[in-house]
PDB file of C-alpha atoms in Angstrom:
ATOM      1  CA  MET A 143     -76.465 -66.749  37.895  1.00 53.00           C
ATOM      2  CA  PRO A 144     -73.664 -68.131  40.162  1.00 53.00           C
ATOM      3  CA  THR A 145     -72.268 -65.748  42.784  1.00 51.00           C
ATOM      4  CA  SER A 146     -68.792 -65.633  41.196  1.00 50.00           C
ATOM      5  CA  GLN A 147     -70.230 -64.643  37.801  1.00 50.00           C
ATOM      6  CA  LYS A 148     -72.429 -61.949  39.383  1.00 49.00           C
ATOM      7  CA  THR A 149     -69.404 -60.529  41.209  1.00 50.00           C
ATOM      8  CA  LEU A 150     -67.337 -60.475  37.996  1.00 45.00           C
ATOM      9  CA  SER A 151     -70.197 -58.851  36.078  1.00 48.00           C
ATOM     10  CA  THR A 152     -70.592 -56.173  38.753  1.00 49.00           C
ATOM     11  CA  GLN A 153     -66.852 -55.387  38.686  1.00 50.00           C
ATOM     12  CA  ILE A 154     -66.864 -55.061  34.892  1.00 45.00           C
ATOM     13  CA  HIS A 155     -69.910 -52.785  34.783  1.00 47.00           C
ATOM     14  CA  LYS A 156     -68.726 -50.552  37.628  1.00 45.00           C
ATOM     15  CA  ARG A 157     -65.149 -50.055  36.494  1.00 46.00           C
ATOM     16  CA  ASP A 158     -63.908 -46.554  35.678  1.00 46.00           C
ATOM     17  CA  VAL A 159     -61.951 -46.379  32.465  1.00 42.00           C
ATOM     18  CA  CYS A 160     -59.710 -43.327  32.544  1.00 42.00           C
ATOM     19  CA  SER A 161     -58.785 -41.736  29.272  1.00 43.00           C
ATOM     20  CA  THR A 162     -57.829 -38.355  27.886  1.00 42.00           C
ATOM     21  CA  THR A 163     -59.071 -36.192  25.105  1.00 43.00           C
ATOM     22  CA  GLU A 164     -57.039 -33.507  23.329  1.00 43.00           C
ATOM     23  CA  ASN A 165     -58.195 -30.851  25.796  1.00 46.00           C
ATOM     24  CA  GLN A 166     -58.870 -32.503  29.148  1.00 46.00           C
ATOM     25  CA  PRO A 167     -59.115 -35.962  30.739  1.00 46.00           C
ATOM     26  CA  PHE A 168     -62.368 -37.737  31.406  1.00 44.00           C
ATOM     27  CA  CYS A 169     -63.577 -41.026  32.862  1.00 43.00           C
ATOM     28  CA  HIS A 170     -66.180 -43.372  31.419  1.00 45.00           C
ATOM     29  CA  SER A 171     -68.089 -44.586  34.461  1.00 43.00           C
ATOM     30  CA  ARG A 172     -70.092 -47.651  33.458  1.00 43.00           C
ATOM     31  CA  GLU A 173     -72.957 -48.520  35.743  1.00 43.00           C
ATOM     32  CA  GLY A 174     -75.365 -51.198  34.535  1.00 45.00           C
ATOM     33  CA  GLY A 175     -73.913 -50.939  31.025  1.00 46.00           C
ATOM     34  CA  ASN A 176     -74.782 -47.219  30.634  1.00 46.00           C
ATOM     35  CA  PRO A 177     -71.696 -45.020  30.068  1.00 47.00           C
ATOM     36  CA  VAL A 178     -71.639 -41.703  31.901  1.00 48.00           C
ATOM     37  CA  LEU A 179     -69.170 -39.042  30.718  1.00 46.00           C
ATOM     38  CA  SER A 180     -67.523 -37.526  33.791  1.00 48.00           C
ATOM     39  CA  ARG A 181     -65.499 -34.427  33.027  1.00 48.00           C
ATOM     40  CA  THR A 182     -63.094 -32.806  35.429  1.00 46.00           C
ATOM     41  CA  PHE A 183     -65.542 -30.095  36.372  1.00 48.00           C
ATOM     42  CA  GLY A 184     -68.777 -31.596  37.680  1.00 53.00           C
ATOM     43  CA  ILE A 185     -67.447 -35.039  38.643  1.00 50.00           C
ATOM     44  CA  PRO A 186     -70.116 -37.329  40.060  1.00 53.00           C
ATOM     45  CA  ALA A 187     -69.615 -38.994  43.418  1.00 52.00           C
ATOM     46  CA  GLY A 188     -67.226 -41.930  43.326  1.00 52.00           C
ATOM     47  CA  ALA A 189     -65.325 -40.882  40.201  1.00 51.00           C
ATOM     48  CA  GLY A 190     -63.466 -37.861  41.611  1.00 53.00           C
ATOM     49  CA  MET A 191     -60.169 -39.405  42.682  1.00 53.00           C
ATOM     50  CA  THR A 192     -59.616 -41.260  39.424  1.00 55.00           C
ATOM     51  CA  ASN A 193     -60.457 -38.202  37.384  1.00 57.00           C
ATOM     52  CA  LYS A 194     -58.155 -35.971  39.425  1.00 59.00           C
ATOM     53  CA  ARG A 195     -55.251 -38.333  38.817  1.00 61.00           C
ATOM     54  CA  CYS A 196     -55.977 -38.296  35.087  1.00 56.00           C
ATOM     55  CA  PHE A 197     -56.208 -34.515  35.035  1.00 56.00           C
ATOM     56  CA  SER A 198     -52.978 -34.154  37.046  1.00 63.00           C
ATOM     57  CA  LYS A 199     -50.970 -36.347  34.663  1.00 64.00           C
ATOM     58  CA  HIS A 200     -52.420 -34.627  31.615  1.00 61.00           C
ATOM     59  CA  SER A 201     -51.732 -31.161  33.058  1.00 68.00           C
ATOM     60  CA  LYS A 202     -48.097 -32.005  33.766  1.00 68.00           C
ATOM     61  CA  ARG A 203     -47.571 -33.303  30.227  1.00 73.00           C
ATOM     62  CA  LYS A 204     -49.290 -30.261  28.750  1.00 76.00           C
ATOM     63  CA  LYS A 205     -47.203 -27.920  30.914  1.00 82.00           C
ATOM     64  CA  PHE A 206     -43.756 -29.418  30.315  1.00 91.00           C
ATOM     65  CA  LEU A 207     -44.044 -30.382  26.639  1.00 95.00           C
ATOM     66  CA  PRO A 208     -43.560 -26.798  25.348  1.00 95.00           C
ATOM     67  CA  VAL A 209     -40.550 -26.437  27.653  1.00 96.00           C
ATOM     68  CA  LEU A 210     -38.987 -29.588  26.248  1.00 96.00           C
ATOM     69  CA  ILE A 211     -39.680 -28.448  22.697  1.00 97.00           C
ATOM     70  CA  CYS A 212     -38.050 -25.065  23.388  1.00 97.00           C
ATOM     71  CA  LEU A 213     -35.008 -26.850  24.797  1.00 98.00           C
ATOM     72  CA  ALA A 214     -34.808 -29.111  21.739  1.00 98.00           C
ATOM     73  CA  LEU A 215     -35.126 -26.121  19.377  1.00 98.00           C
ATOM     74  CA  ALA A 216     -32.348 -24.270  21.209  1.00 98.00           C
ATOM     75  CA  ILE A 217     -30.032 -27.300  21.032  1.00 98.00           C
ATOM     76  CA  LEU A 218     -30.816 -27.796  17.342  1.00 98.00           C
ATOM     77  CA  THR A 219     -30.068 -24.157  16.505  1.00 98.00           C
ATOM     78  CA  VAL A 220     -26.820 -24.025  18.472  1.00 97.00           C
ATOM     79  CA  ALA A 221     -25.643 -27.319  16.977  1.00 97.00           C
ATOM     80  CA  ALA A 222     -26.324 -26.062  13.450  1.00 96.00           C
ATOM     81  CA  PHE A 223     -24.363 -22.823  13.919  1.00 97.00           C
ATOM     82  CA  TRP A 224     -21.816 -23.703  16.604  1.00 95.00           C
ATOM     83  CA  GLN A 225     -18.892 -23.548  14.164  1.00 94.00           C
ATOM     84  CA  LEU A 226     -19.398 -19.773  14.113  1.00 93.00           C
ATOM     85  CA  LYS A 227     -17.290 -19.531  17.255  1.00 91.00           C
ATOM     86  CA  ASP A 228     -14.197 -20.140  15.134  1.00 93.00           C
ATOM     87  CA  CYS A 229     -15.059 -17.643  12.395  1.00 94.00           C
ATOM     88  CA  ASP A 230     -13.378 -14.281  11.904  1.00 95.00           C
ATOM     89  CA  PHE A 231     -14.591 -10.949  10.631  1.00 96.00           C
ATOM     90  CA  ILE A 232     -14.832 -10.667   6.859  1.00 93.00           C
ATOM     91  CA  ASN A 233     -13.705  -7.810   4.628  1.00 90.00           C
ATOM     92  CA  PHE A 234     -17.176  -7.233   3.266  1.00 90.00           C
ATOM     93  CA  ASP A 235     -18.730  -4.473   5.413  1.00 92.00           C
ATOM     94  CA  ASP A 236     -17.476  -5.843   8.750  1.00 96.00           C
ATOM     95  CA  ASN A 237     -14.673  -3.318   8.497  1.00 94.00           C
ATOM     96  CA  ASN A 238     -17.143  -0.445   8.073  1.00 94.00           C
ATOM     97  CA  TYR A 239     -19.443  -1.719  10.814  1.00 95.00           C
ATOM     98  CA  VAL A 240     -16.915  -2.907  13.400  1.00 96.00           C
ATOM     99  CA  TYR A 241     -13.149  -3.073  13.285  1.00 95.00           C
ATOM    100  CA  GLU A 242     -12.516   0.130  11.293  1.00 94.00           C
ATOM    101  CA  ASN A 243     -15.477   2.113  12.602  1.00 95.00           C
ATOM    102  CA  THR A 244     -14.037   4.695  15.017  1.00 94.00           C
ATOM    103  CA  THR A 245     -17.407   5.342  16.679  1.00 94.00           C
ATOM    104  CA  VAL A 246     -18.008   1.661  17.438  1.00 96.00           C
ATOM    105  CA  LEU A 247     -14.421   1.325  18.668  1.00 96.00           C
ATOM    106  CA  THR A 248     -15.009   3.984  21.318  1.00 94.00           C
ATOM    107  CA  GLY A 249     -17.452   1.626  23.001  1.00 93.00           C
ATOM    108  CA  LEU A 250     -20.750   2.498  24.622  1.00 93.00           C
ATOM    109  CA  ASN A 251     -20.636   6.034  26.013  1.00 94.00           C
ATOM    110  CA  GLY A 252     -22.682   9.218  25.869  1.00 93.00           C
ATOM    111  CA  ASN A 253     -21.085  10.542  22.710  1.00 95.00           C
ATOM    112  CA  SER A 254     -21.339   7.239  20.794  1.00 95.00           C
ATOM    113  CA  ILE A 255     -24.987   6.783  21.837  1.00 95.00           C
ATOM    114  CA  VAL A 256     -25.843  10.207  20.411  1.00 95.00           C
ATOM    115  CA  LYS A 257     -23.926   9.467  17.213  1.00 94.00           C
ATOM    116  CA  ALA A 258     -25.759   6.139  16.805  1.00 95.00           C
ATOM    117  CA  PHE A 259     -28.948   8.149  16.230  1.00 95.00           C
ATOM    118  CA  SER A 260     -27.323  10.672  13.928  1.00 93.00           C
ATOM    119  CA  ALA A 261     -27.439  10.965  10.140  1.00 91.00           C
ATOM    120  CA  GLU A 262     -23.653  10.648  10.078  1.00 90.00           C
ATOM    121  CA  MET A 263     -23.791   6.966  11.016  1.00 91.00           C
ATOM    122  CA  ALA A 264     -26.521   6.396   8.436  1.00 89.00           C
ATOM    123  CA  LYS A 265     -23.969   7.186   5.726  1.00 87.00           C
ATOM    124  CA  VAL A 266     -22.189   3.924   6.539  1.00 85.00           C
ATOM    125  CA  GLY A 267     -25.183   1.839   5.568  1.00 77.00           C
ATOM    126  CA  HIS A 268     -28.625   2.512   6.964  1.00 87.00           C
ATOM    127  CA  TRP A 269     -30.190   4.396   9.830  1.00 92.00           C
ATOM    128  CA  HIS A 270     -30.354   1.632  12.446  1.00 94.00           C
ATOM    129  CA  PRO A 271     -29.295   3.024  15.823  1.00 95.00           C
ATOM    130  CA  LEU A 272     -30.114  -0.141  17.794  1.00 95.00           C
ATOM    131  CA  THR A 273     -27.730  -2.102  15.572  1.00 96.00           C
ATOM    132  CA  TRP A 274     -24.957   0.394  16.275  1.00 96.00           C
ATOM    133  CA  LEU A 275     -25.682   0.315  19.997  1.00 97.00           C
ATOM    134  CA  SER A 276     -25.569  -3.476  20.075  1.00 97.00           C
ATOM    135  CA  LEU A 277     -22.231  -3.528  18.233  1.00 97.00           C
ATOM    136  CA  MET A 278     -20.836  -0.930  20.637  1.00 97.00           C
ATOM    137  CA  LEU A 279     -21.945  -3.059  23.562  1.00 97.00           C
ATOM    138  CA  ASP A 280     -20.280  -6.083  21.973  1.00 97.00           C
ATOM    139  CA  TYR A 281     -17.049  -4.130  21.720  1.00 97.00           C
ATOM    140  CA  GLU A 282     -17.335  -3.205  25.401  1.00 96.00           C
ATOM    141  CA  LEU A 283     -17.773  -6.873  26.306  1.00 96.00           C
ATOM    142  CA  PHE A 284     -15.471  -8.660  23.862  1.00 96.00           C
ATOM    143  CA  GLY A 285     -13.131  -6.073  22.384  1.00 95.00           C
ATOM    144  CA  LEU A 286     -12.337  -7.021  18.800  1.00 96.00           C
ATOM    145  CA  ASN A 287     -12.700 -10.748  19.443  1.00 96.00           C
ATOM    146  CA  PRO A 288     -14.973 -11.878  16.559  1.00 96.00           C
ATOM    147  CA  ARG A 289     -16.185 -14.906  18.526  1.00 96.00           C
ATOM    148  CA  GLY A 290     -18.218 -12.710  20.841  1.00 96.00           C
ATOM    149  CA  PHE A 291     -19.888 -10.852  17.963  1.00 97.00           C
ATOM    150  CA  HIS A 292     -20.795 -14.124  16.213  1.00 97.00           C
ATOM    151  CA  LEU A 293     -22.159 -15.749  19.353  1.00 97.00           C
ATOM    152  CA  ILE A 294     -24.378 -12.743  20.074  1.00 97.00           C
ATOM    153  CA  ASN A 295     -25.838 -13.127  16.567  1.00 97.00           C
ATOM    154  CA  LEU A 296     -26.424 -16.802  17.334  1.00 98.00           C
ATOM    155  CA  LEU A 297     -28.039 -15.950  20.666  1.00 97.00           C
ATOM    156  CA  PHE A 298     -30.513 -13.643  18.935  1.00 98.00           C
ATOM    157  CA  HIS A 299     -31.288 -16.352  16.380  1.00 98.00           C
ATOM    158  CA  VAL A 300     -31.980 -18.900  19.134  1.00 98.00           C
ATOM    159  CA  VAL A 301     -34.296 -16.472  20.918  1.00 98.00           C
ATOM    160  CA  ASN A 302     -36.054 -15.638  17.645  1.00 98.00           C
ATOM    161  CA  THR A 303     -36.646 -19.337  16.987  1.00 98.00           C
ATOM    162  CA  LEU A 304     -38.192 -19.838  20.420  1.00 98.00           C
ATOM    163  CA  LEU A 305     -40.332 -16.727  20.062  1.00 98.00           C
ATOM    164  CA  LEU A 306     -41.595 -17.943  16.688  1.00 98.00           C
ATOM    165  CA  PHE A 307     -42.610 -21.283  18.198  1.00 98.00           C
ATOM    166  CA  LEU A 308     -44.423 -19.613  21.100  1.00 97.00           C
ATOM    167  CA  VAL A 309     -46.199 -17.097  18.839  1.00 97.00           C
ATOM    168  CA  LEU A 310     -47.360 -19.771  16.391  1.00 97.00           C
ATOM    169  CA  ARG A 311     -48.509 -22.054  19.198  1.00 96.00           C
ATOM    170  CA  ARG A 312     -50.540 -19.251  20.711  1.00 95.00           C
ATOM    171  CA  MET A 313     -52.060 -18.308  17.355  1.00 96.00           C
ATOM    172  CA  THR A 314     -52.861 -21.804  16.101  1.00 96.00           C
ATOM    173  CA  LYS A 315     -53.214 -23.837  19.329  1.00 94.00           C
ATOM    174  CA  SER A 316     -51.273 -26.578  17.482  1.00 95.00           C
ATOM    175  CA  ILE A 317     -48.044 -27.496  19.218  1.00 96.00           C
ATOM    176  CA  TRP A 318     -46.374 -29.896  16.757  1.00 96.00           C
ATOM    177  CA  PRO A 319     -46.946 -27.929  13.531  1.00 97.00           C
ATOM    178  CA  SER A 320     -45.640 -24.845  15.369  1.00 97.00           C
ATOM    179  CA  ALA A 321     -42.560 -26.756  16.483  1.00 98.00           C
ATOM    180  CA  PHE A 322     -41.924 -27.970  12.922  1.00 98.00           C
ATOM    181  CA  VAL A 323     -42.123 -24.457  11.453  1.00 98.00           C
ATOM    182  CA  ALA A 324     -39.824 -23.101  14.168  1.00 98.00           C
ATOM    183  CA  ALA A 325     -37.282 -25.874  13.517  1.00 98.00           C
ATOM    184  CA  LEU A 326     -37.368 -25.114   9.802  1.00 97.00           C
ATOM    185  CA  PHE A 327     -36.846 -21.430  10.573  1.00 97.00           C
ATOM    186  CA  ALA A 328     -33.901 -22.285  12.837  1.00 97.00           C
ATOM    187  CA  ILE A 329     -31.852 -24.271  10.333  1.00 97.00           C
ATOM    188  CA  HIS A 330     -33.012 -22.895   6.992  1.00 96.00           C
ATOM    189  CA  PRO A 331     -30.018 -22.036   4.738  1.00 95.00           C
ATOM    190  CA  LEU A 332     -31.421 -18.570   4.051  1.00 93.00           C
ATOM    191  CA  HIS A 333     -30.590 -17.620   7.643  1.00 93.00           C
ATOM    192  CA  VAL A 334     -26.906 -18.491   7.416  1.00 95.00           C
ATOM    193  CA  GLU A 335     -26.008 -15.004   6.170  1.00 94.00           C
ATOM    194  CA  SER A 336     -28.044 -13.313   8.902  1.00 94.00           C
ATOM    195  CA  VAL A 337     -26.420 -15.336  11.674  1.00 96.00           C
ATOM    196  CA  ALA A 338     -22.877 -15.845  10.389  1.00 95.00           C
ATOM    197  CA  TRP A 339     -22.247 -12.316   9.122  1.00 96.00           C
ATOM    198  CA  VAL A 340     -21.616  -9.802  11.907  1.00 96.00           C
ATOM    199  CA  THR A 341     -22.829  -6.924   9.736  1.00 95.00           C
ATOM    200  CA  GLU A 342     -26.237  -8.613   9.494  1.00 95.00           C
ATOM    201  CA  ARG A 343     -26.856  -7.986  13.186  1.00 96.00           C
ATOM    202  CA  LYS A 344     -29.638  -5.709  11.956  1.00 94.00           C
ATOM    203  CA  ASP A 345     -31.519  -8.734  10.593  1.00 95.00           C
ATOM    204  CA  VAL A 346     -31.586 -10.856  13.746  1.00 97.00           C
ATOM    205  CA  LEU A 347     -32.164  -7.752  15.862  1.00 96.00           C
ATOM    206  CA  SER A 348     -35.130  -6.540  13.806  1.00 95.00           C
ATOM    207  CA  THR A 349     -36.627 -10.036  13.851  1.00 95.00           C
ATOM    208  CA  PHE A 350     -36.304 -10.119  17.638  1.00 97.00           C
ATOM    209  CA  PHE A 351     -38.221  -6.863  18.123  1.00 95.00           C
ATOM    210  CA  TRP A 352     -40.796  -7.845  15.486  1.00 93.00           C
ATOM    211  CA  MET A 353     -41.504 -11.091  17.340  1.00 91.00           C
ATOM    212  CA  LEU A 354     -41.984  -9.216  20.586  1.00 87.00           C
TER     213      LEU A 354
END
């Protein structure tokens, strides 16, 4: 065999072809036509540097992909509900829960915190002290500006969407199906009432603590 052909044959048979599997990268090291599977742990001599580069690139993609998905989910949710910032209170229960509720209008203080856990407040709707406390805190921060109350509901919905994605990903080990379900949860019409209605703070709040 001519020298040039032998050299070419040697280069072909000794090349390292770097590829990745779903879990971790590996290199096919071909010597004399026999493939040798070199995984990241237990790399044979001569294949280490190539394999480390493959593993480094794969690790970076695997690390930052969930972050990018969370960012995309947050943007999607905010875009879907952003018009809430221009909405007002409504006359259906918002008066009882916020702008005509004398306990909520006193803000967050010792007396109102105690009353939030009392049976007296339960007469308004249900016994949900954390909902009352969150509405009192909103009043402390925003007064009776409805924009603040609506945006806090939206904030909880964004966080709930991200938590759902992270929980499903951890349970199923499948990133894209988890992202799809979380996106569907974020923009599903059934959640409009929970996010857009200030009185439904109890819904987004209970979902938040359930996800935790």
